[in-house]
Coordinates of C-alpha atoms in Angstrom, one line a residue:
M208 CA 108.9 -0.9 140.2
I209 CA 109.1 2.4 138.2
K210 CA 107.0 1.0 135.4
K211 CA 104.3 0.0 137.9
I212 CA 104.3 3.5 139.4
I213 CA 104.0 5.0 135.9
L214 CA 101.2 2.6 135.1
Y215 CA 99.5 3.5 138.3
I216 CA 99.7 7.3 137.5
L217 CA 98.2 6.7 134.1
V218 CA 95.4 4.8 135.6
L219 CA 94.8 7.5 138.1
T220 CA 94.6 10.1 135.3
A221 CA 91.9 8.1 133.7
I222 CA 89.8 7.7 136.9
P223 CA 87.3 10.5 137.3
V224 CA 88.2 12.9 140.2
S225 CA 85.7 13.4 143.1
G226 CA 83.3 11.0 141.5
Q227 CA 83.1 12.9 138.2
S228 CA 82.4 11.0 135.1
N229 CA 84.9 10.8 132.3
F230 CA 82.7 13.2 130.3
S231 CA 82.4 15.7 133.1
R232 CA 86.1 15.6 133.9
G233 CA 87.0 16.0 130.2
E234 CA 84.5 18.9 129.8
D235 CA 86.1 20.6 132.8
L236 CA 89.6 20.3 131.4
L237 CA 88.4 21.5 128.0
M238 CA 86.9 24.6 129.6
Q239 CA 90.2 25.1 131.4
N240 CA 91.9 25.1 128.0
K241 CA 93.8 21.9 128.8
P242 CA 93.1 19.8 125.7
S243 CA 96.1 17.5 126.1
E244 CA 94.6 16.4 129.5
A245 CA 91.0 16.5 128.4
V246 CA 91.5 14.1 125.4
T247 CA 91.9 10.9 127.5
F248 CA 88.8 11.5 129.5
L249 CA 86.7 12.4 126.5
E250 CA 88.0 9.3 124.6
N251 CA 87.0 7.2 127.6
A252 CA 83.6 9.0 127.7
I253 CA 83.1 7.8 124.1
T254 CA 83.6 4.3 125.3
D255 CA 81.2 4.9 128.2
D256 CA 78.5 6.4 125.9
G257 CA 79.1 6.6 122.2
A258 CA 75.7 8.1 121.5
N259 CA 76.4 11.3 123.5
V260 CA 76.7 14.0 120.8
K261 CA 78.3 16.5 123.1
T262 CA 81.1 14.1 123.8
W263 CA 81.9 13.8 120.1
L264 CA 81.7 17.6 119.8
Y265 CA 84.1 18.1 122.7
L266 CA 86.4 15.4 121.4
G267 CA 86.4 17.1 118.0
I268 CA 87.3 20.4 119.6
V269 CA 90.1 18.8 121.6
Y270 CA 91.5 17.1 118.5
E271 CA 91.3 20.4 116.6
Q272 CA 93.2 22.2 119.4
L273 CA 95.9 19.5 119.4
N274 CA 96.1 19.9 115.6
R275 CA 94.9 16.4 115.0
L276 CA 92.8 17.6 112.2
D277 CA 91.9 14.2 110.6
E278 CA 90.6 12.9 113.9
A279 CA 88.7 16.2 114.5
V280 CA 87.0 15.8 111.1
A281 CA 86.1 12.2 112.0
A282 CA 84.6 13.2 115.4
Y283 CA 82.6 16.1 114.0
R284 CA 81.3 14.0 111.1
R285 CA 80.3 11.3 113.6
A286 CA 78.4 13.8 115.6
L287 CA 76.7 15.8 112.8
P288 CA 73.9 13.4 111.8
Q289 CA 72.5 13.3 115.3
A290 CA 73.6 16.7 116.5
G291 CA 70.1 18.2 116.8
S292 CA 70.2 21.6 118.4
L293 CA 74.0 21.5 118.1
S294 CA 74.0 20.9 114.3
A295 CA 75.0 24.5 113.5
N296 CA 77.9 24.3 116.0
V297 CA 79.2 21.0 114.6
A298 CA 78.9 22.1 111.0
N299 CA 80.7 25.3 111.8
N300 CA 83.5 23.5 113.5
L301 CA 83.9 21.2 110.4
G302 CA 84.1 24.4 108.4
N303 CA 86.9 25.6 110.7
V304 CA 88.9 22.4 110.4
Y305 CA 88.7 22.4 106.6
F306 CA 89.7 26.1 106.6
K307 CA 92.8 25.2 108.6
R308 CA 93.5 22.4 106.2
G309 CA 93.3 24.9 103.3
D310 CA 90.2 23.2 101.7
M311 CA 88.2 26.3 101.0
Q312 CA 85.5 24.5 99.0
L313 CA 84.6 22.2 101.9
A314 CA 85.0 24.9 104.4
E315 CA 82.5 27.1 102.6
Q316 CA 80.2 24.1 102.2
F317 CA 80.0 23.4 106.0
Y318 CA 79.8 27.1 107.0
T319 CA 76.8 27.4 104.6
Q320 CA 75.3 24.2 106.1
A321 CA 75.7 25.7 109.6
I322 CA 73.8 28.8 108.5
G323 CA 71.1 26.5 107.0
F324 CA 70.8 24.9 110.4
D325 CA 70.7 28.3 112.2
S326 CA 70.3 31.5 110.2
V327 CA 71.5 33.6 113.1
Y328 CA 74.6 31.6 113.9
S329 CA 77.1 34.4 113.6
R330 CA 80.3 32.5 113.7
A331 CA 79.4 30.7 110.5
Y332 CA 79.0 34.0 108.7
L333 CA 82.4 35.1 109.9
G334 CA 84.0 31.8 108.9
R335 CA 82.4 31.8 105.5
A336 CA 83.4 35.5 104.9
N337 CA 87.0 34.5 105.7
T338 CA 86.7 31.6 103.3
L339 CA 85.3 33.8 100.6
I340 CA 88.2 36.2 101.0
K341 CA 90.6 33.3 100.5
A342 CA 88.7 32.3 97.4
G343 CA 88.8 35.8 96.0
N344 CA 85.0 36.3 96.2
L345 CA 85.2 39.7 97.8
R346 CA 81.6 40.9 97.1
N347 CA 80.0 38.0 98.9
A348 CA 82.6 38.2 101.7
I349 CA 81.5 41.7 102.5
L350 CA 77.8 40.6 102.7
D351 CA 78.8 37.9 105.2
Y352 CA 80.9 40.3 107.2
E353 CA 78.0 42.8 107.3
Q354 CA 75.7 40.0 108.5
Y355 CA 78.1 39.0 111.2
L356 CA 78.5 42.5 112.5
M357 CA 74.7 42.9 112.5
L358 CA 74.4 39.8 114.6
E359 CA 77.5 40.7 116.7
P360 CA 77.5 44.5 117.0
R361 CA 79.9 44.4 119.9
S362 CA 82.4 42.0 118.3
P363 CA 86.0 42.6 119.5
Q364 CA 86.9 42.2 115.8
R365 CA 84.6 44.9 114.6
Q366 CA 87.2 47.5 114.0
F367 CA 89.4 45.1 112.0
I368 CA 86.5 43.8 110.0
E369 CA 85.4 47.3 109.2
Q370 CA 88.9 48.3 108.1
L371 CA 89.0 45.1 105.9
M372 CA 85.6 46.0 104.3
S373 CA 86.8 49.5 103.7
L374 CA 89.9 48.2 101.9
I375 CA 87.7 45.9 99.8
R376 CA 85.4 48.7 98.9
E377 CA 88.3 50.8 97.9
E378 CA 89.5 48.0 95.7
F379 CA 86.0 47.7 94.2
A380 CA 86.1 51.5 93.5
A381 CA 89.5 51.2 91.9
E382 CA 88.4 48.2 89.9
E383 CA 85.3 50.1 88.7
R384 CA 87.6 53.0 87.6
R385 CA 89.9 50.6 85.8
R386 CA 86.8 49.0 84.1
L387 CA 85.5 52.4 83.0
L388 CA 88.9 53.4 81.7
A389 CA 89.2 50.1 79.9
E390 CA 85.8 50.5 78.3
E391 CA 86.7 54.1 77.3
E392 CA 89.9 52.8 75.7
E393 CA 88.0 50.1 73.9
R394 CA 85.5 52.7 72.6
R395 CA 88.4 55.0 71.5
I396 CA 90.1 52.1 69.7
A397 CA 86.8 51.0 68.2
E398 CA 86.2 54.6 67.0
E399 CA 89.7 54.8 65.5
M400 CA 89.2 51.5 63.8
R401 CA 85.8 52.7 62.4
I402 CA 87.3 55.9 61.1
A403 CA 90.3 54.0 59.6
E404 CA 87.9 51.6 58.0
E405 CA 85.7 54.4 56.6
R406 CA 88.9 56.0 55.2
R407 CA 90.0 52.7 53.7
I408 CA 86.6 52.2 52.1
A409 CA 86.6 55.8 50.8
E410 CA 90.1 55.4 49.4
E411 CA 89.1 52.2 47.7
I412 CA 86.1 54.0 46.3
R413 CA 88.3 56.9 45.1
L414 CA 90.8 54.5 43.5
A415 CA 88.0 52.5 41.9
E416 CA 86.5 55.7 40.5
E417 CA 89.9 56.8 39.2
R418 CA 90.4 53.4 37.6
R419 CA 86.9 53.7 36.1
V420 CA 87.5 57.2 34.7
A421 CA 90.9 56.1 33.4
E422 CA 89.4 53.1 31.7
E423 CA 86.6 55.2 30.2
Q424 CA 89.3 57.7 29.0
R425 CA 91.3 54.8 27.5
L426 CA 88.3 53.4 25.7
A427 CA 87.4 56.8 24.5
E428 CA 90.9 57.3 23.2
E429 CA 90.8 53.9 21.5
R430 CA 87.5 54.8 19.9
R431 CA 88.9 58.2 18.8
L432 CA 92.0 56.6 17.3
A433 CA 89.9 53.9 15.6
E434 CA 87.6 56.6 14.2
E435 CA 90.6 58.5 13.0
R436 CA 92.1 55.4 11.3
Q437 CA 88.8 54.7 9.7
R438 CA 88.5 58.3 8.5
L439 CA 92.0 58.0 7.1
L440 CA 91.3 54.7 5.4
D441 CA 88.1 56.2 4.0
A442 CA 89.9 59.2 2.7
V443 CA 92.7 57.1 1.2
S444 CA 90.1 54.8 -0.4
A445 CA 88.1 57.8 -1.7
S446 CA 91.3 59.3 -3.1
L447 CA 92.3 56.1 -4.9
Q448 CA 88.8 55.8 -6.3
A449 CA 88.9 59.3 -7.6
A450 CA 92.3 58.8 -9.2
A451 CA 91.1 55.7 -10.9
E452 CA 88.0 57.4 -12.3
Y453 CA 90.2 60.3 -13.5
S454 CA 92.6 58.1 -15.4
Q455 CA 89.6 56.4 -17.1
S456 CA 88.2 59.7 -18.3
I457 CA 91.4 60.7 -20.2
S458 CA 92.1 57.3 -21.8
S459 CA 92.4 57.0 -25.7
G460 CA 90.2 54.1 -25.6
A461 CA 93.0 51.8 -27.0
E462 CA 93.6 49.7 -24.0
G463 CA 95.2 46.8 -26.0
V464 CA 98.5 46.5 -27.9
E465 CA 98.2 46.1 -31.7
G466 CA 100.6 43.8 -33.6
Y467 CA 102.8 45.1 -36.5
H468 CA 102.3 43.3 -39.7
G469 CA 104.7 45.3 -42.0
E470 CA 108.4 45.0 -42.7
F471 CA 111.1 47.0 -40.9
E472 CA 113.3 49.1 -43.2
L473 CA 116.8 49.8 -42.2
D474 CA 118.7 52.9 -43.6

């Protein structure tokens, strides 16, 4: 009996109230922020009319609110090809789901697609800016935040976004200062290396010059010594020649040894 009562209650929850269609009832519950109640009616509405883009959109929103993200992606992707005027909305919601799943690449892709469908769709700029922050692309994130605030000047998030942009700009300024200091340090090191290289080359030139001068001095000394030895040899040779000529000038002329043909007498 209890099972029959439960089954009856479940059937009642699926029956539109006051003659409302499943879609209408699901839409009302969605607007009342009751996704767990809306989901059954919207799923039934899909069975009633699977070509209704708004039903797929609402169902995707409900799945997203219930953290059934894979089902939300499937519903949004089913709706997107035929979304018409709702294309930017559907693509933006896909970006939101991928953002929740931590897939920043696909999130950025669908936010950009939403902007392509509608260039003044402010939520897509905000979503893409948040995605770019996560990806570390701060410069482009600021551009999207600025575009969002231009489209939504009264946004309740304006103060927070402006504070965030201010922090990012301060980081840019600090990064620029670090870049300039790094460049200055690189120039200083390069100049020191240039001076050191010039000194090294100058020292090599000086040492080479000293070696050249020393080699010339060595060769000159060798030539001087060789000349002195030659002069000494010439002097000795000349002296010997002079002595030989002198001895010839005082010779008796008897250069040979005569034999003795007589007899020796002994006393």
